[in-house]
Amino acid sequence: MLLDNIAVFVCVLLLLLAVWSLLSDTFLAKVDVADGDGVPGESAGSVSSVSVVVVSDNNASELAANLPVYLSQDYPAGYEVIVVVDRDEDGTGDVLKTFAGNPLLYTTFVPDSSRYMSRRKLAVTLGVKAAKNEWILLADAAARPASPKWIARMAASCRDGVDMVMGYSCFADETCDFKKLYRFHRAYSLLHEAQSGRAYGLVGCNLMFRKSMFMAGNGFLGNLKYLRGEYEFMVNKYSDGGNVAVEASRDSYIVENAPSPKKWHDMNVFHVETRRHLDGGFRHGAAFVSDMLSLYVCLLASVAATVWAALVSRWLILPLAVLALVVPVLSRTLKAKRAMRDFGLHIPLWKVVPIEMGIAWHNLRYVFLHKFSDKHDFISHKS
């Protein structure tokens, strides 16, 4: 029953591991969901008209369903919608013809001859060049604004000194819980970093930026050959520590359709490639590794200490070992509950820690898939 040196060491170690797990939790930090809050359209400072650039890539059915939402925004200052078609092999052009009479809509197509650069980045560039307004809202045809106040809420964060506004993108409700929480976990950490003045990237398709900034920086120059990652490259290239705002009020959300298995695979393996070319990756990656590693180490150490204490009758250690197991799990669950409540995400609380534990293995899987893939699949210039 006495506490010898070994018992003291085990107790201190368990305490330190529990504290490490608590402090490394991604959801410990709080993302301010009221950033840019105010009367839509009235707190936008110098923002008047906005140009919404929507990239379509064989998205005929999604475009038919989502384009009406883009064209029916409640934004008194005025806006235009520019649909840039990357590929049209499924009748996208026919869908656009049904909206041809709408004065808000302008359409353009990426030339078939564009072969030595990312067609998606070229599509964004064509949309920006065609825009009549200084502020650009970039989105995707496979996603839709969650509210008719989307433009107004995003514009509300366009203050002096701000060149980009990062918005939140979520998956539709029918998406499985693992994919929804995985996306939320990534988005939450990126939004928090941006609010802390260390913007690294953006997950999803909800970004507002100045046309003058994009043109002065030569657009995607420096990463044009990489097929994907346009949102991540944009934030990573043009953020300077204080020019990025975050808009996370409910009306500013973009809702993406539940990803198919192929799209989910492509999103993740391309993300592994993209992050290799982003600045600040060590800091961002270290925070994620600390979160995942501390969770596993703390839980495994607590279970091992519990079993050991029971086997050797160290009954004074047993309660501490159990607490070191329960407290981090309970804390992570409650922190995730608060974060999900703020963003309107509904996932059963008992799934939170198991899914978080699965995120680490999910990422490792795609690291290996990327490692053994053909690296020419990620670039436009194959020669």
Short mmCIF file of C-alpha atoms in Angstrom, two decimals:
data_model
loop_
_atom_site.label_atom_id
_atom_site.label_comp_id
_atom_site.label_asym_id
_atom_site.label_seq_id
_atom_site.Cartn_x
_atom_site.Cartn_y
_atom_site.Cartn_z
CA MET A 1 0.00 0.00 0.00
CA LEU A 2 2.98 2.30 0.37
CA LEU A 3 4.06 4.61 -2.44
CA ASP A 4 7.61 3.61 -3.40
CA ASN A 5 9.73 5.28 -6.06
CA ILE A 6 8.22 3.20 -8.87
CA ALA A 7 4.69 4.05 -7.80
CA VAL A 8 5.52 7.75 -7.57
CA PHE A 9 7.10 7.65 -11.03
CA VAL A 10 4.02 5.95 -12.51
CA CYS A 11 1.68 8.47 -10.88
CA VAL A 12 3.67 11.47 -12.10
CA LEU A 13 3.94 9.98 -15.59
CA LEU A 14 0.20 9.38 -15.80
CA LEU A 15 -0.47 12.91 -14.63
CA LEU A 16 1.88 14.41 -17.22
CA LEU A 17 0.42 12.30 -20.02
CA ALA A 18 -3.12 13.30 -19.07
CA VAL A 19 -2.16 16.99 -19.08
CA TRP A 20 -0.42 16.55 -22.46
CA SER A 21 -3.54 14.98 -23.92
CA LEU A 22 -5.78 17.70 -22.54
CA LEU A 23 -3.58 20.54 -23.85
CA SER A 24 -3.06 18.96 -27.28
CA ASP A 25 -6.75 18.50 -28.02
CA THR A 26 -7.67 20.31 -31.26
CA PHE A 27 -11.02 21.29 -29.80
CA LEU A 28 -9.48 22.86 -26.69
CA ALA A 29 -9.07 26.13 -28.58
CA LYS A 30 -12.20 28.07 -29.41
CA VAL A 31 -13.08 29.37 -32.84
CA ASP A 32 -15.03 32.61 -32.66
CA VAL A 33 -18.19 31.89 -34.63
CA ALA A 34 -19.33 35.50 -34.22
CA ASP A 35 -16.43 36.96 -36.24
CA GLY A 36 -17.84 39.52 -38.63
CA ASP A 37 -21.22 39.39 -36.92
CA GLY A 38 -23.54 42.27 -37.49
CA VAL A 39 -26.26 43.44 -39.84
CA PRO A 40 -25.68 41.71 -43.19
CA GLY A 41 -24.46 44.10 -45.83
CA GLU A 42 -24.10 47.04 -43.47
CA SER A 43 -20.85 46.15 -41.70
CA ALA A 44 -18.96 45.32 -44.87
CA GLY A 45 -17.05 48.59 -44.98
CA SER A 46 -15.97 49.42 -48.49
CA VAL A 47 -17.46 46.25 -50.02
CA SER A 48 -20.21 46.96 -52.51
CA SER A 49 -20.80 44.54 -55.38
CA VAL A 50 -19.29 41.05 -55.17
CA SER A 51 -18.31 38.59 -57.89
CA VAL A 52 -19.09 34.95 -57.10
CA VAL A 53 -16.89 32.54 -59.07
CA VAL A 54 -18.26 28.99 -59.25
CA VAL A 55 -16.06 26.29 -60.77
CA SER A 56 -17.86 23.42 -62.49
CA ASP A 57 -16.16 20.16 -63.52
CA ASN A 58 -18.67 17.72 -65.01
CA ASN A 59 -21.19 18.83 -62.38
CA ALA A 60 -24.36 19.04 -64.48
CA SER A 61 -26.74 17.59 -61.90
CA GLU A 62 -25.15 19.43 -58.96
CA LEU A 63 -25.06 22.68 -60.92
CA ALA A 64 -28.74 22.36 -61.80
CA ALA A 65 -29.57 21.91 -58.10
CA ASN A 66 -27.18 24.47 -56.61
CA LEU A 67 -26.98 27.33 -59.12
CA PRO A 68 -30.45 28.67 -58.15
CA VAL A 69 -29.15 29.11 -54.59
CA TYR A 70 -26.22 31.21 -55.84
CA LEU A 71 -28.54 33.27 -58.04
CA SER A 72 -31.05 34.02 -55.26
CA GLN A 73 -28.78 35.56 -52.63
CA ASP A 74 -30.10 38.42 -50.50
CA TYR A 75 -27.37 41.01 -50.99
CA PRO A 76 -28.70 44.52 -51.70
CA ALA A 77 -25.28 45.87 -52.74
CA GLY A 78 -25.43 43.67 -55.82
CA TYR A 79 -23.45 40.73 -57.13
CA GLU A 80 -22.71 38.65 -60.21
CA VAL A 81 -22.24 34.90 -60.58
CA ILE A 82 -19.51 33.66 -62.93
CA VAL A 83 -19.65 29.95 -63.71
CA VAL A 84 -16.39 28.65 -65.14
CA VAL A 85 -16.72 25.23 -66.75
CA ASP A 86 -13.58 23.11 -66.56
CA ARG A 87 -14.98 20.05 -68.36
CA ASP A 88 -18.38 19.52 -69.97
CA GLU A 89 -18.90 15.85 -70.74
CA ASP A 90 -22.23 15.46 -68.98
CA GLY A 91 -24.44 18.25 -70.32
CA THR A 92 -23.24 21.10 -68.11
CA GLY A 93 -23.62 23.50 -71.04
CA ASP A 94 -27.25 22.47 -71.49
CA VAL A 95 -27.91 23.17 -67.81
CA LEU A 96 -26.41 26.64 -68.15
CA LYS A 97 -28.64 27.37 -71.15
CA THR A 98 -31.69 27.05 -68.90
CA PHE A 99 -30.37 29.98 -66.85
CA ALA A 100 -29.27 32.04 -69.85
CA GLY A 101 -31.85 34.75 -69.26
CA ASN A 102 -30.66 35.54 -65.74
CA PRO A 103 -28.90 38.93 -65.73
CA LEU A 104 -26.72 37.93 -62.75
CA LEU A 105 -25.13 35.01 -64.59
CA TYR A 106 -22.03 34.97 -66.78
CA THR A 107 -20.47 31.76 -68.07
CA THR A 108 -17.11 30.87 -69.57
CA PHE A 109 -15.24 27.68 -70.46
CA VAL A 110 -11.66 26.55 -69.95
CA PRO A 111 -10.09 26.00 -73.41
CA ASP A 112 -9.49 22.38 -74.33
CA SER A 113 -5.96 23.32 -75.37
CA SER A 114 -4.93 24.09 -71.78
CA ARG A 115 -2.76 21.07 -71.00
CA TYR A 116 0.32 22.20 -69.10
CA MET A 117 -1.23 23.66 -65.99
CA SER A 118 -3.93 22.76 -63.48
CA ARG A 119 -7.24 23.25 -65.26
CA ARG A 120 -8.99 23.97 -61.98
CA LYS A 121 -6.52 26.71 -61.12
CA LEU A 122 -6.88 28.05 -64.65
CA ALA A 123 -10.66 28.01 -64.19
CA VAL A 124 -10.32 30.10 -61.03
CA THR A 125 -7.96 32.50 -62.81
CA LEU A 126 -10.36 32.93 -65.74
CA GLY A 127 -13.20 33.62 -63.33
CA VAL A 128 -11.18 36.21 -61.42
CA LYS A 129 -10.13 37.97 -64.62
CA ALA A 130 -13.74 38.06 -65.81
CA ALA A 131 -14.97 39.51 -62.51
CA LYS A 132 -16.13 43.12 -62.53
CA ASN A 133 -15.69 43.60 -58.80
CA GLU A 134 -12.78 43.85 -56.37
CA TRP A 135 -14.04 41.18 -53.97
CA ILE A 136 -14.29 37.59 -55.24
CA LEU A 137 -16.21 34.77 -53.55
CA LEU A 138 -14.88 31.43 -54.72
CA ALA A 139 -17.00 28.28 -54.50
CA ASP A 140 -17.72 25.00 -56.27
CA ALA A 141 -20.67 23.78 -58.34
CA ALA A 142 -20.87 20.63 -56.21
CA ALA A 143 -21.62 22.76 -53.13
CA ARG A 144 -24.27 25.28 -52.18
CA PRO A 145 -24.60 28.18 -49.75
CA ALA A 146 -26.45 27.23 -46.58
CA SER A 147 -28.35 30.51 -46.56
CA PRO A 148 -29.48 33.36 -48.86
CA LYS A 149 -27.36 35.57 -46.56
CA TRP A 150 -24.13 33.80 -47.55
CA ILE A 151 -22.63 36.68 -49.54
CA ALA A 152 -23.71 39.24 -46.96
CA ARG A 153 -22.18 37.32 -44.06
CA MET A 154 -18.90 36.73 -45.84
CA ALA A 155 -18.76 40.38 -46.91
CA ALA A 156 -19.33 41.45 -43.31
CA SER A 157 -15.76 40.37 -42.50
CA CYS A 158 -14.17 42.42 -45.29
CA ARG A 159 -12.66 45.09 -43.05
CA ASP A 160 -9.71 47.40 -43.62
CA GLY A 161 -6.49 45.42 -43.71
CA VAL A 162 -8.27 42.19 -44.66
CA ASP A 163 -7.40 40.63 -48.02
CA MET A 164 -9.01 37.21 -47.54
CA VAL A 165 -11.97 35.80 -45.63
CA MET A 166 -11.96 32.11 -44.81
CA GLY A 167 -15.38 30.49 -44.57
CA TYR A 168 -16.52 27.12 -43.28
CA SER A 169 -17.53 24.21 -45.51
CA CYS A 170 -19.32 21.16 -44.17
CA PHE A 171 -20.64 17.94 -45.66
CA ALA A 172 -24.36 17.38 -46.11
CA ASP A 173 -26.27 15.65 -43.30
CA GLU A 174 -26.47 12.31 -45.13
CA THR A 175 -22.66 11.97 -44.98
CA CYS A 176 -21.40 9.31 -42.57
CA ASP A 177 -20.32 10.50 -39.12
CA PHE A 178 -16.65 9.63 -39.63
CA LYS A 179 -16.33 11.81 -42.73
CA LYS A 180 -18.27 14.66 -41.13
CA LEU A 181 -16.13 14.70 -37.98
CA TYR A 182 -12.92 14.18 -39.94
CA ARG A 183 -13.73 17.20 -42.11
CA PHE A 184 -14.76 19.23 -39.06
CA HIS A 185 -11.57 18.31 -37.17
CA ARG A 186 -9.40 19.60 -40.03
CA ALA A 187 -11.50 22.70 -40.67
CA TYR A 188 -11.61 23.63 -36.98
CA SER A 189 -7.83 23.57 -36.59
CA LEU A 190 -7.31 25.63 -39.77
CA LEU A 191 -9.90 28.24 -38.80
CA HIS A 192 -8.37 28.54 -35.32
CA GLU A 193 -4.90 29.01 -36.79
CA ALA A 194 -6.23 31.75 -39.06
CA GLN A 195 -7.94 33.54 -36.18
CA SER A 196 -4.65 33.32 -34.29
CA GLY A 197 -2.82 35.07 -37.13
CA ARG A 198 -1.16 31.91 -38.51
CA ALA A 199 -3.30 30.98 -41.52
CA TYR A 200 -1.97 27.81 -43.13
CA GLY A 201 -4.65 26.55 -45.49
CA LEU A 202 -8.34 25.98 -46.03
CA VAL A 203 -10.38 22.81 -46.29
CA GLY A 204 -13.52 23.01 -48.40
CA CYS A 205 -14.61 25.58 -50.94
CA ASN A 206 -15.57 28.84 -49.26
CA LEU A 207 -13.06 31.67 -49.73
CA MET A 208 -13.38 35.41 -50.32
CA PHE A 209 -10.43 37.50 -51.50
CA ARG A 210 -9.41 40.70 -53.24
CA LYS A 211 -8.98 40.55 -57.00
CA SER A 212 -6.15 43.11 -56.81
CA MET A 213 -4.22 40.88 -54.39
CA PHE A 214 -4.62 37.85 -56.63
CA MET A 215 -3.56 39.70 -59.76
CA ALA A 216 -0.61 41.47 -58.09
CA GLY A 217 0.67 38.10 -56.85
CA ASN A 218 0.31 36.52 -60.31
CA GLY A 219 -2.43 34.21 -59.18
CA PHE A 220 -1.29 30.63 -58.71
CA LEU A 221 2.20 31.25 -60.04
CA GLY A 222 4.52 28.82 -58.31
CA ASN A 223 2.03 25.97 -58.00
CA LEU A 224 0.19 25.92 -61.33
CA LYS A 225 1.43 22.46 -62.24
CA TYR A 226 -0.20 20.82 -59.19
CA LEU A 227 -3.67 19.66 -60.22
CA ARG A 228 -5.53 20.30 -56.95
CA GLY A 229 -5.27 22.34 -53.77
CA GLU A 230 -6.43 25.70 -55.13
CA TYR A 231 -7.95 26.82 -51.82
CA GLU A 232 -5.00 25.62 -49.76
CA PHE A 233 -2.45 27.25 -52.06
CA MET A 234 -4.41 30.52 -52.09
CA VAL A 235 -4.48 30.88 -48.30
CA ASN A 236 -0.93 29.63 -47.87
CA LYS A 237 0.53 31.93 -50.52
CA TYR A 238 -1.32 35.15 -49.78
CA SER A 239 -1.69 35.15 -45.98
CA ASP A 240 0.80 37.39 -44.17
CA GLY A 241 -0.18 36.88 -40.55
CA GLY A 242 -2.78 39.62 -40.25
CA ASN A 243 -4.67 39.94 -43.53
CA VAL A 244 -6.96 36.92 -43.11
CA ALA A 245 -10.35 37.04 -41.37
CA VAL A 246 -12.56 34.11 -40.44
CA GLU A 247 -16.31 34.15 -40.94
CA ALA A 248 -17.98 31.25 -39.17
CA SER A 249 -21.55 32.37 -38.52
CA ARG A 250 -24.19 29.84 -39.61
CA ASP A 251 -25.40 31.85 -42.61
CA SER A 252 -21.89 31.90 -44.09
CA TYR A 253 -21.56 28.13 -44.46
CA ILE A 254 -21.14 26.20 -47.70
CA VAL A 255 -22.66 22.71 -47.79
CA GLU A 256 -20.93 20.08 -49.91
CA ASN A 257 -22.62 16.92 -51.16
CA ALA A 258 -21.64 13.69 -49.45
CA PRO A 259 -18.44 12.58 -51.20
CA SER A 260 -18.47 9.37 -53.21
CA PRO A 261 -15.79 6.78 -52.35
CA LYS A 262 -13.75 7.87 -55.38
CA LYS A 263 -14.04 11.56 -54.55
CA TRP A 264 -13.14 10.85 -50.91
CA HIS A 265 -10.07 8.92 -52.03
CA ASP A 266 -9.00 11.66 -54.45
CA MET A 267 -9.53 14.43 -51.90
CA ASN A 268 -7.31 12.74 -49.33
CA VAL A 269 -4.50 11.50 -51.52
CA PHE A 270 -4.27 14.87 -53.30
CA HIS A 271 -4.19 16.59 -49.91
CA VAL A 272 -1.12 14.57 -48.97
CA GLU A 273 0.57 15.82 -52.14
CA THR A 274 -0.56 19.43 -51.70
CA ARG A 275 0.66 19.82 -48.14
CA ARG A 276 4.19 18.88 -49.24
CA HIS A 277 4.33 22.22 -51.06
CA LEU A 278 2.84 24.51 -48.42
CA ASP A 279 4.82 26.81 -46.12
CA GLY A 280 4.42 26.34 -42.36
CA GLY A 281 3.74 22.64 -42.64
CA PHE A 282 5.98 21.65 -39.74
CA ARG A 283 4.14 23.82 -37.22
CA HIS A 284 0.73 22.74 -38.48
CA GLY A 285 1.70 19.09 -38.67
CA ALA A 286 3.33 19.09 -35.24
CA ALA A 287 0.09 20.24 -33.62
CA PHE A 288 -1.85 17.44 -35.32
CA VAL A 289 0.74 14.79 -34.42
CA SER A 290 0.77 15.97 -30.80
CA ASP A 291 -3.02 15.72 -30.67
CA MET A 292 -3.16 12.18 -32.07
CA LEU A 293 -0.04 10.87 -30.30
CA SER A 294 -1.01 12.23 -26.89
CA LEU A 295 -4.45 10.65 -27.18
CA TYR A 296 -3.03 7.21 -27.93
CA VAL A 297 -0.12 7.36 -25.48
CA CYS A 298 -2.32 8.57 -22.64
CA LEU A 299 -4.97 5.91 -23.18
CA LEU A 300 -2.48 3.06 -23.63
CA ALA A 301 -0.43 4.12 -20.61
CA SER A 302 -3.55 4.43 -18.47
CA VAL A 303 -4.82 0.99 -19.48
CA ALA A 304 -1.38 -0.54 -18.88
CA ALA A 305 -1.07 1.14 -15.49
CA THR A 306 -4.56 -0.01 -14.50
CA VAL A 307 -3.78 -3.63 -15.37
CA TRP A 308 -0.36 -3.47 -13.69
CA ALA A 309 -1.75 -1.89 -10.52
CA ALA A 310 -4.42 -4.57 -10.28
CA LEU A 311 -1.96 -7.43 -10.88
CA VAL A 312 0.61 -6.29 -8.31
CA SER A 313 -1.95 -4.95 -5.81
CA ARG A 314 -0.85 -1.31 -6.06
CA TRP A 315 -4.29 -0.18 -4.98
CA LEU A 316 -3.28 3.45 -4.42
CA ILE A 317 -2.22 3.75 -8.06
CA LEU A 318 -5.36 2.15 -9.45
CA PRO A 319 -7.73 5.14 -8.92
CA LEU A 320 -5.20 7.52 -10.51
CA ALA A 321 -4.74 5.20 -13.48
CA VAL A 322 -8.49 5.02 -14.01
CA LEU A 323 -8.79 8.81 -13.73
CA ALA A 324 -5.96 9.26 -16.24
CA LEU A 325 -8.01 7.13 -18.60
CA VAL A 326 -11.42 8.68 -17.99
CA VAL A 327 -10.60 12.38 -17.62
CA PRO A 328 -8.96 12.91 -21.06
CA VAL A 329 -11.75 10.97 -22.78
CA LEU A 330 -14.43 12.95 -20.95
CA SER A 331 -12.64 16.26 -21.55
CA ARG A 332 -12.18 15.59 -25.27
CA THR A 333 -15.81 14.58 -25.60
CA LEU A 334 -17.06 17.72 -23.87
CA LYS A 335 -14.74 20.00 -25.84
CA ALA A 336 -15.89 18.39 -29.09
CA LYS A 337 -19.51 18.77 -27.96
CA ARG A 338 -18.99 22.52 -27.46
CA ALA A 339 -17.27 22.90 -30.84
CA MET A 340 -19.92 20.87 -32.67
CA ARG A 341 -22.69 22.85 -30.99
CA ASP A 342 -21.12 26.12 -32.13
CA PHE A 343 -21.06 24.87 -35.74
CA GLY A 344 -24.36 23.03 -35.72
CA LEU A 345 -22.80 19.61 -36.19
CA HIS A 346 -24.72 16.65 -34.77
CA ILE A 347 -22.70 13.49 -34.06
CA PRO A 348 -23.36 11.13 -31.12
CA LEU A 349 -20.90 11.96 -28.35
CA TRP A 350 -19.91 8.33 -27.80
CA LYS A 351 -18.43 8.33 -31.31
CA VAL A 352 -16.14 11.33 -30.81
CA VAL A 353 -13.07 9.69 -29.27
CA PRO A 354 -13.25 6.51 -31.39
CA ILE A 355 -13.47 8.63 -34.54
CA GLU A 356 -10.59 10.83 -33.36
CA MET A 357 -8.52 7.70 -32.83
CA GLY A 358 -9.46 6.55 -36.32
CA ILE A 359 -8.31 9.84 -37.87
CA ALA A 360 -4.67 9.00 -37.21
CA TRP A 361 -4.92 5.63 -39.00
CA HIS A 362 -6.93 7.20 -41.81
CA ASN A 363 -4.18 9.73 -42.43
CA LEU A 364 -1.45 7.10 -42.27
CA ARG A 365 -3.34 5.04 -44.83
CA TYR A 366 -3.38 7.89 -47.31
CA VAL A 367 0.26 8.71 -46.66
CA PHE A 368 1.11 5.17 -47.75
CA LEU A 369 -1.28 5.30 -50.71
CA HIS A 370 0.39 8.52 -51.82
CA LYS A 371 3.86 7.11 -51.31
CA PHE A 372 3.22 4.21 -53.69
CA SER A 373 1.21 6.18 -56.25
CA ASP A 374 2.44 7.56 -59.56
CA LYS A 375 3.59 11.10 -58.76
CA HIS A 376 2.72 12.16 -62.31
CA ASP A 377 -0.95 11.78 -61.31
CA PHE A 378 -0.63 14.97 -59.24
CA ILE A 379 0.80 17.30 -61.87
CA SER A 380 -0.39 18.56 -65.24
CA HIS A 381 2.94 18.38 -67.08
CA LYS A 382 3.60 14.65 -67.52
CA SER A 383 6.77 14.75 -69.59
#
